[in-house]
Amino acid sequence: MTTNRENGSLYTNIVNGIASLEFGHPASNSFPGILLERLEKELHKLSDDDEVKIIILRAEGDRAFCAGASFDELLAVENMQQGKVFFSGFANVINAMRSCKKLIIGRIHGKTVGGGVGLAAACDYCFATEHAAIKLSELSIGIGPFVIAPAIERKMGVAALGELTLAAHEWKNAYWAKEKGLYARVFENTADMDKELEFFSEKLASYNPAALLEMKKVLWEGTRNWDSLLQERAAISGELVLSEFTRSALSKFRK
C-alpha cells in the first residue's frame, strides 16, 4: 500500500541500530518540495543519533521506487528563483546523504526515474530487484540531470552517465545498472532481496561504528565542493526550465 497524502509520507523505524527510513507519495513515490525538505532534515537527525548505526532508504508500495521530483511543481515554476528552489530539493537531500555520518543502504524495489536515480546513486550500497529499471528523461523536456549528475558519475562513471542522459527515452534494466556500479546486488523478487538485506544490514550494524564512519569518509572523498556545486547546477536547471523549448514541451502535459 502507498500513502494517499498530497504531500507524501515519511516514516522512520529504528530497531537494533538499524533505521528504516521510508518515503511515499501517491504519484509513483515522487517528491514534492516539502517531502524533500522532510527527508533532508530526517537524514541530518539520524546522522547525529547515537542509537543509529545503519540507515536503510526505502519507498512505499510494490511498484515504482521513485518517479523523481513532483511534476506538478515543475509545471508551476514561473521564474528563475522558483526554478532554482525547485531543483535544489534533490541537491539538499543528496548533500545530506553525502555528509551523513551513517552508511546508507538503498532498497530499490521498482522503477526509478530522474531524481530517484540520484537517490540510488547517493546511497553507499544498493540492493535492487530485477524490476528496478532506471531512466533519465530530463533532456526530452529541454533540461538535464545536472543536479544529480555528480552522484551518478561518482557511482557509475562518465560513460554510463552519458548513455543514460543522451538516451533519454530508454529504460536501462537492473542488470545493466548493476554492471555499471549503481546496484551492488540484484534479486529476482522482493522477498529474496529483503531476506538478504536484513542479513547484510544486521552484519554491517555489528561492526565498529568508528570504522564505519571512517569508511564513509573514504567513499565520499573529493566531494566537499558539492554544497556549492549542486546549487550551481540547480541554478542551471532553474534557468533552462524557463526556456521556450522547455515551456513548449511542458505545455503538452498541462491539464
XYZ file of C-alpha atoms in Angstrom:
255
model
C 0.000 0.000 0.000
C 1.083 3.586 -0.623
C 0.058 6.794 1.095
C -2.765 8.960 -0.223
C -1.419 12.111 1.421
C -0.988 15.004 -1.003
C 2.392 15.966 0.469
C 3.530 12.366 0.793
C 4.697 10.483 3.862
C 7.964 9.819 5.667
C 8.445 7.311 8.468
C 11.473 6.133 10.423
C 11.637 2.911 12.407
C 14.757 2.107 14.425
C 15.420 -1.487 15.527
C 18.752 -2.770 16.846
C 20.640 0.217 15.496
C 19.144 -0.013 12.007
C 16.987 2.933 10.917
C 14.486 2.093 8.203
C 13.625 5.390 6.501
C 10.603 5.030 4.222
C 9.112 7.684 1.928
C 5.946 7.561 -0.117
C 3.711 9.615 -2.383
C 0.548 8.689 -4.320
C 2.170 9.862 -7.595
C 4.585 6.931 -8.002
C 6.591 7.966 -4.929
C 7.575 11.287 -6.465
C 8.821 14.129 -4.287
C 7.083 17.465 -3.749
C 9.414 20.056 -2.260
C 8.016 19.702 1.249
C 8.742 15.964 1.291
C 12.313 16.537 0.116
C 12.760 19.036 2.971
C 11.463 16.484 5.466
C 13.796 13.804 4.095
C 16.780 16.154 4.296
C 16.017 17.042 7.936
C 15.468 13.408 8.890
C 18.807 12.399 7.398
C 20.569 15.088 9.447
C 18.717 13.905 12.566
C 19.661 10.252 12.020
C 23.239 11.259 11.303
C 23.539 12.647 14.838
C 21.571 9.870 16.557
C 23.970 7.663 18.526
C 21.382 4.866 18.562
C 21.568 4.567 14.769
C 24.345 2.532 13.178
C 22.979 1.994 9.646
C 20.229 3.640 7.548
C 18.080 1.796 5.010
C 16.374 4.081 2.483
C 13.214 2.562 1.060
C 9.967 3.520 -0.663
C 6.364 2.529 -0.064
C 4.401 0.099 -2.170
C 5.399 -2.585 -4.635
C 5.572 -0.644 -7.903
C 7.787 2.395 -8.607
C 10.648 3.183 -6.247
C 10.701 6.878 -7.145
C 9.417 8.991 -10.034
C 11.711 11.903 -9.203
C 10.594 15.413 -8.329
C 6.945 16.443 -8.419
C 5.869 17.126 -11.993
C 3.030 19.340 -10.800
C 5.531 21.611 -9.040
C 7.755 21.667 -12.118
C 4.796 22.850 -14.196
C 4.165 25.636 -11.670
C 7.657 27.201 -11.949
C 7.326 30.765 -13.248
C 10.700 32.429 -12.618
C 14.378 31.628 -12.109
C 14.248 31.822 -8.306
C 11.362 29.357 -8.164
C 13.245 27.162 -10.608
C 16.395 27.124 -8.511
C 14.412 26.353 -5.349
C 12.617 23.503 -7.139
C 15.830 21.879 -8.367
C 17.611 22.498 -5.060
C 15.368 19.945 -3.370
C 17.297 16.911 -4.546
C 20.577 18.821 -4.214
C 19.946 19.277 -0.497
C 18.948 15.636 0.006
C 21.977 14.301 -1.871
C 24.258 16.524 0.180
C 22.560 15.308 3.363
C 23.207 11.723 2.272
C 26.804 12.595 1.415
C 27.513 14.263 4.751
C 25.538 11.749 6.826
C 27.760 10.043 9.417
C 25.991 6.725 8.862
C 26.261 4.394 5.886
C 23.070 4.370 3.806
C 21.780 1.223 2.128
C 19.305 1.666 -0.715
C 16.391 -0.760 -1.141
C 15.359 -0.208 -4.759
C 12.330 -2.407 -5.376
C 10.998 -0.932 -8.635
C 11.485 1.514 -11.485
C 13.151 4.816 -10.742
C 13.435 7.976 -12.822
C 15.409 11.229 -12.661
C 15.935 12.313 -9.070
C 15.171 8.791 -7.915
C 18.263 7.586 -9.773
C 20.180 10.312 -7.969
C 18.949 8.975 -4.614
C 20.086 5.461 -5.501
C 23.473 6.791 -6.602
C 23.889 8.694 -3.335
C 23.388 5.519 -1.293
C 26.563 3.821 -0.148
C 25.323 0.360 -1.135
C 22.215 -0.674 -3.085
C 20.080 -3.786 -3.160
C 17.606 -3.986 -6.050
C 15.126 -6.310 -7.713
C 15.179 -7.053 -11.425
C 12.180 -4.722 -11.711
C 14.352 -1.740 -10.718
C 14.947 -0.301 -14.194
C 16.257 3.265 -14.429
C 15.840 6.219 -16.780
C 16.984 9.844 -17.028
C 14.358 11.563 -19.163
C 15.308 15.192 -18.491
C 16.728 16.023 -21.942
C 13.406 15.066 -23.521
C 11.803 18.167 -21.948
C 14.719 20.509 -22.542
C 16.547 20.361 -19.222
C 19.134 17.883 -17.934
C 20.024 15.805 -14.863
C 22.553 18.424 -13.790
C 21.930 18.285 -10.028
C 22.107 14.502 -9.750
C 24.857 14.053 -12.376
C 27.768 14.275 -9.877
C 26.266 11.478 -7.767
C 25.659 9.290 -10.809
C 29.093 9.980 -12.274
C 30.739 9.178 -8.942
C 28.991 5.799 -8.744
C 28.718 4.763 -12.414
C 31.278 6.808 -14.358
C 31.039 9.423 -17.090
C 30.288 6.919 -19.863
C 27.253 5.486 -18.078
C 26.043 8.982 -17.182
C 26.283 9.967 -20.836
C 24.498 6.831 -22.011
C 21.647 7.338 -19.568
C 21.310 11.047 -20.249
C 21.522 11.068 -24.042
C 19.212 8.071 -24.469
C 16.552 9.938 -22.526
C 13.754 7.798 -23.961
C 15.274 4.440 -22.955
C 14.918 2.355 -19.815
C 18.062 0.565 -18.654
C 17.377 -2.675 -16.805
C 18.570 -3.508 -13.301
C 21.326 -5.810 -14.511
C 22.757 -3.012 -16.667
C 22.660 -0.755 -13.597
C 24.482 -3.420 -11.565
C 27.122 -3.845 -14.273
C 27.736 -0.086 -14.200
C 28.032 0.030 -10.413
C 24.734 1.593 -9.323
C 23.438 -1.586 -7.693
C 25.605 -3.953 -5.677
C 23.169 -6.870 -5.896
C 20.049 -7.649 -7.934
C 17.395 -10.198 -6.928
C 14.538 -11.871 -8.780
C 11.935 -10.735 -6.273
C 11.383 -8.508 -3.249
C 11.204 -11.386 -0.753
C 14.667 -12.629 -1.686
C 16.033 -9.090 -1.623
C 14.596 -8.318 1.812
C 15.929 -11.551 3.290
C 19.469 -10.739 2.175
C 19.087 -7.053 3.055
C 18.173 -7.967 6.630
C 21.196 -10.238 6.984
C 23.548 -7.686 5.403
C 22.333 -4.697 7.445
C 22.494 -6.630 10.730
C 26.028 -7.733 9.955
C 27.082 -4.196 8.999
C 25.491 -2.738 12.143
C 27.594 -5.095 14.271
C 30.862 -3.581 13.063
C 32.863 -0.866 14.826
C 30.925 2.424 14.386
C 34.189 4.394 14.250
C 35.435 2.205 11.409
C 32.131 2.599 9.532
C 32.364 6.387 9.846
C 35.921 6.437 8.541
C 34.890 4.205 5.646
C 32.045 6.594 4.841
C 34.578 9.431 4.651
C 36.770 7.419 2.280
C 33.851 6.608 -0.002
C 32.998 10.286 -0.354
C 36.498 11.733 -0.711
C 36.743 14.600 -3.192
C 33.127 15.753 -2.835
C 33.476 18.617 -0.347
C 32.625 21.119 -3.079
C 29.189 19.595 -3.628
C 27.443 22.041 -1.305
C 28.164 24.798 -3.820
C 28.369 22.629 -6.961
C 24.873 21.188 -6.673
C 23.393 24.627 -6.012
C 25.124 25.918 -9.160
C 23.654 23.005 -11.078
C 20.200 23.780 -9.642
C 20.512 27.326 -10.983
C 21.315 25.984 -14.473
C 18.197 23.825 -14.449
C 16.163 26.659 -12.975
C 17.090 28.829 -15.961
C 16.558 26.122 -18.572
C 13.094 25.277 -17.309
C 12.005 28.770 -18.394
C 13.338 28.332 -21.941
C 10.928 28.417 -24.867
C 11.772 24.814 -25.714
C 11.003 23.533 -22.221
C 7.862 25.618 -21.762
C 6.583 24.243 -25.064
C 7.425 20.674 -24.050
C 5.786 21.078 -20.648
C 2.658 22.639 -22.140
C 1.785 19.225 -23.553
C 1.433 17.908 -20.009
C -0.745 20.690 -18.645
C -4.264 19.631 -17.765
